[in-house]
Amino acid sequence: GAGVSQTPSNKVTEKGKYVELRCDPISGHTALYWYRQSLGQGPEFLIYFQGTGAADDSGLPNDRFFAVRPEGSVSTLKIQRTERGDSAVYLCASSSSGGARTQYFGPGTRLLVL
Amino acid sequence: GENVEQHPSTLSVQEGDSAVIKCTYSDSASNYFPWYKQELGKRPQLIIDIRSNVGEKKDQRIAVTLNKTAKHFSLHITETQPEDSAVYFCAGPNTGNQFYFGTGTSLTVIP
């Protein structure tokens, strides 16, 4: 079946602009995660959804970052007033449920803030 | 929260030799320990995982061992091949639903 997909694959924006990153999880997966990966680092947890609700958003770095999953499937990560330090690869992952379950990653969105 | 430390950060081995990567964790309640492989510019992909009710799991040339007393788990790759070259990450959930990833090990298999 189809895996996790993310769009766009690359996004270049200017400092101060607003961006939206989209994640389509594997069909039927109730758990969805957003991570940020900087060069040479491991994925850094941002937020976890179980169904439509954000069960854990403690990894969001500040209030410029926000994510939604209104129908329990597709999720959008929104970044306001982007800064150069936001440049990274944003990864989405889904699993059949939360906790100790395999997470399947999408290809990521490479964000570059100029 | 969970803290996962991974060593070494880089590892070079001759083709055919074995490679071992080790991770330690702090949360004794952790019960699931996956290993991911990430090739340059690609997504992380699960290669093997282990749950806390077993001490070892093997899948062909790849094995993972878990020592709950010492709070560490290790990835073992035998008969390494050039296509094993990649960055490997361990991960561990805390008692909630977050996954904390290690800092990664860049493995180079020299032909």
PDB file of C-alpha atoms in Angstrom, chain B:
ATOM      1  CA  GLY B   1      12.013  12.661  29.776  1.00  0.00           C
ATOM      2  CA  GLU B   2      13.870   9.988  27.902  1.00  0.00           C
ATOM      3  CA  ASN B   3      17.535  10.544  27.145  1.00  0.00           C
ATOM      4  CA  VAL B   4      19.134   8.290  24.552  1.00  0.00           C
ATOM      5  CA  GLU B   5      22.879   8.341  24.032  1.00  0.00           C
ATOM      6  CA  GLN B   6      24.418   6.683  21.004  1.00  0.00           C
ATOM      7  CA  HIS B   7      28.020   5.653  20.323  1.00  0.00           C
ATOM      8  CA  PRO B   8      30.132   5.822  18.275  1.00  0.00           C
ATOM      9  CA  SER B   9      29.262   8.821  16.127  1.00  0.00           C
ATOM     10  CA  THR B  10      31.298   7.467  13.225  1.00  0.00           C
ATOM     11  CA  LEU B  11      32.399   3.941  12.409  1.00  0.00           C
ATOM     12  CA  SER B  12      34.480   2.584   9.547  1.00  0.00           C
ATOM     13  CA  VAL B  13      34.839  -1.143   8.933  1.00  0.00           C
ATOM     14  CA  GLN B  14      36.260  -3.300   6.206  1.00  0.00           C
ATOM     15  CA  GLU B  15      33.780  -5.146   4.053  1.00  0.00           C
ATOM     16  CA  GLY B  16      32.964  -8.471   5.665  1.00  0.00           C
ATOM     17  CA  ASP B  17      33.752  -7.329   9.193  1.00  0.00           C
ATOM     18  CA  SER B  18      31.160  -6.734  11.909  1.00  0.00           C
ATOM     19  CA  ALA B  19      29.851  -3.398  13.144  1.00  0.00           C
ATOM     20  CA  VAL B  20      28.390  -2.707  16.582  1.00  0.00           C
ATOM     21  CA  ILE B  21      26.531   0.429  17.639  1.00  0.00           C
ATOM     22  CA  LYS B  22      25.389   0.990  21.202  1.00  0.00           C
ATOM     23  CA  CYS B  23      22.695   3.107  22.784  1.00  0.00           C
ATOM     24  CA  THR B  24      21.960   3.760  26.428  1.00  0.00           C
ATOM     25  CA  TYR B  25      18.729   5.090  27.873  1.00  0.00           C
ATOM     26  CA  SER B  26      17.563   6.459  31.186  1.00  0.00           C
ATOM     27  CA  ASP B  27      13.855   5.640  31.490  1.00  0.00           C
ATOM     28  CA  SER B  28      13.508   2.186  33.032  1.00  0.00           C
ATOM     29  CA  ALA B  29       9.890   2.047  31.873  1.00  0.00           C
ATOM     30  CA  SER B  30      10.928   2.075  28.206  1.00  0.00           C
ATOM     31  CA  ASN B  31       9.731  -1.084  26.497  1.00  0.00           C
ATOM     32  CA  TYR B  32      10.366  -0.676  22.768  1.00  0.00           C
ATOM     33  CA  PHE B  33      13.674  -0.040  21.050  1.00  0.00           C
ATOM     34  CA  PRO B  34      13.813   0.426  17.277  1.00  0.00           C
ATOM     35  CA  TRP B  35      16.774   0.976  14.994  1.00  0.00           C
ATOM     36  CA  TYR B  36      16.493   3.076  11.856  1.00  0.00           C
ATOM     37  CA  LYS B  37      18.764   3.315   8.835  1.00  0.00           C
ATOM     38  CA  GLN B  38      18.938   6.568   6.906  1.00  0.00           C
ATOM     39  CA  GLU B  39      20.745   6.886   3.610  1.00  0.00           C
ATOM     40  CA  LEU B  40      21.828  10.293   2.415  1.00  0.00           C
ATOM     41  CA  GLY B  41      18.815  12.391   1.440  1.00  0.00           C
ATOM     42  CA  LYS B  42      16.380   9.592   2.219  1.00  0.00           C
ATOM     43  CA  ARG B  43      13.832   8.933   4.935  1.00  0.00           C
ATOM     44  CA  PRO B  44      14.679   6.903   8.065  1.00  0.00           C
ATOM     45  CA  GLN B  45      13.637   3.277   7.621  1.00  0.00           C
ATOM     46  CA  LEU B  46      13.137   0.729  10.371  1.00  0.00           C
ATOM     47  CA  ILE B  47      15.589  -2.154  10.115  1.00  0.00           C
ATOM     48  CA  ILE B  48      14.956  -3.996  13.361  1.00  0.00           C
ATOM     49  CA  ASP B  49      13.304  -3.480  16.729  1.00  0.00           C
ATOM     50  CA  ILE B  50      13.133  -5.223  20.065  1.00  0.00           C
ATOM     51  CA  ARG B  51      10.695  -5.216  22.938  1.00  0.00           C
ATOM     52  CA  SER B  52      11.641  -5.397  26.573  1.00  0.00           C
ATOM     53  CA  ASN B  53      10.391  -8.950  27.068  1.00  0.00           C
ATOM     54  CA  VAL B  54      13.243 -10.406  24.987  1.00  0.00           C
ATOM     55  CA  GLY B  55      16.984 -10.050  25.188  1.00  0.00           C
ATOM     56  CA  GLU B  56      17.937 -10.561  21.561  1.00  0.00           C
ATOM     57  CA  LYS B  57      16.405 -10.516  18.125  1.00  0.00           C
ATOM     58  CA  LYS B  58      18.023 -11.450  14.841  1.00  0.00           C
ATOM     59  CA  ASP B  59      17.121 -10.889  11.210  1.00  0.00           C
ATOM     60  CA  GLN B  60      19.678 -12.315   8.786  1.00  0.00           C
ATOM     61  CA  ARG B  61      22.846 -10.205   9.166  1.00  0.00           C
ATOM     62  CA  ILE B  62      21.291  -7.792  11.648  1.00  0.00           C
ATOM     63  CA  ALA B  63      20.726  -8.387  15.344  1.00  0.00           C
ATOM     64  CA  VAL B  64      19.768  -6.283  18.330  1.00  0.00           C
ATOM     65  CA  THR B  65      20.541  -7.101  21.941  1.00  0.00           C
ATOM     66  CA  LEU B  66      18.939  -5.546  24.989  1.00  0.00           C
ATOM     67  CA  ASN B  67      20.315  -5.355  28.512  1.00  0.00           C
ATOM     68  CA  LYS B  68      17.558  -3.951  30.686  1.00  0.00           C
ATOM     69  CA  THR B  69      19.646  -4.020  33.850  1.00  0.00           C
ATOM     70  CA  ALA B  70      22.353  -1.880  32.313  1.00  0.00           C
ATOM     71  CA  LYS B  71      19.818   0.091  30.225  1.00  0.00           C
ATOM     72  CA  HIS B  72      21.519  -0.325  26.910  1.00  0.00           C
ATOM     73  CA  PHE B  73      20.752  -1.920  23.576  1.00  0.00           C
ATOM     74  CA  SER B  74      23.050  -2.580  20.666  1.00  0.00           C
ATOM     75  CA  LEU B  75      22.831  -3.077  16.925  1.00  0.00           C
ATOM     76  CA  HIS B  76      25.053  -5.747  15.423  1.00  0.00           C
ATOM     77  CA  ILE B  77      25.671  -6.010  11.685  1.00  0.00           C
ATOM     78  CA  THR B  78      27.683  -9.005  10.536  1.00  0.00           C
ATOM     79  CA  GLU B  79      29.375  -9.606   7.178  1.00  0.00           C
ATOM     80  CA  THR B  80      29.057  -5.909   6.348  1.00  0.00           C
ATOM     81  CA  GLN B  81      28.579  -4.873   2.733  1.00  0.00           C
ATOM     82  CA  PRO B  82      29.104  -1.484   1.049  1.00  0.00           C
ATOM     83  CA  GLU B  83      25.327  -0.982   0.869  1.00  0.00           C
ATOM     84  CA  ASP B  84      25.236  -1.038   4.670  1.00  0.00           C
ATOM     85  CA  SER B  85      26.931   2.375   4.587  1.00  0.00           C
ATOM     86  CA  ALA B  86      24.443   4.871   6.032  1.00  0.00           C
ATOM     87  CA  VAL B  87      23.561   6.695   9.232  1.00  0.00           C
ATOM     88  CA  TYR B  88      21.957   4.522  11.888  1.00  0.00           C
ATOM     89  CA  PHE B  89      19.707   5.877  14.631  1.00  0.00           C
ATOM     90  CA  CYS B  90      18.437   4.211  17.769  1.00  0.00           C
ATOM     91  CA  ALA B  91      15.266   5.434  19.399  1.00  0.00           C
ATOM     92  CA  GLY B  92      13.346   4.931  22.578  1.00  0.00           C
ATOM     93  CA  PRO B  93       9.971   6.141  23.734  1.00  0.00           C
ATOM     94  CA  ASN B  94       9.463   7.558  27.155  1.00  0.00           C
ATOM     95  CA  THR B  95       6.485   6.467  29.171  1.00  0.00           C
ATOM     96  CA  GLY B  96       4.337   8.673  26.998  1.00  0.00           C
ATOM     97  CA  ASN B  97       4.347   8.688  23.231  1.00  0.00           C
ATOM     98  CA  GLN B  98       7.428  10.644  22.314  1.00  0.00           C
ATOM     99  CA  PHE B  99      10.292   8.980  20.511  1.00  0.00           C
ATOM    100  CA  TYR B 100      13.741  10.244  21.369  1.00  0.00           C
ATOM    101  CA  PHE B 101      16.307   9.490  18.716  1.00  0.00           C
ATOM    102  CA  GLY B 102      20.006   9.086  19.272  1.00  0.00           C
ATOM    103  CA  THR B 103      22.444  11.401  17.561  1.00  0.00           C
ATOM    104  CA  GLY B 104      23.239   8.835  14.894  1.00  0.00           C
ATOM    105  CA  THR B 105      26.189   6.712  13.824  1.00  0.00           C
ATOM    106  CA  SER B 106      27.655   7.232  10.389  1.00  0.00           C
ATOM    107  CA  LEU B 107      28.765   3.792   9.208  1.00  0.00           C
ATOM    108  CA  THR B 108      31.186   3.454   6.312  1.00  0.00           C
ATOM    109  CA  VAL B 109      31.913   0.020   4.902  1.00  0.00           C
ATOM    110  CA  ILE B 110      35.172   0.053   2.969  1.00  0.00           C
ATOM    111  CA  PRO B 111      35.221  -2.306  -0.020  1.00  0.00           C
TER     112      PRO B 111
END
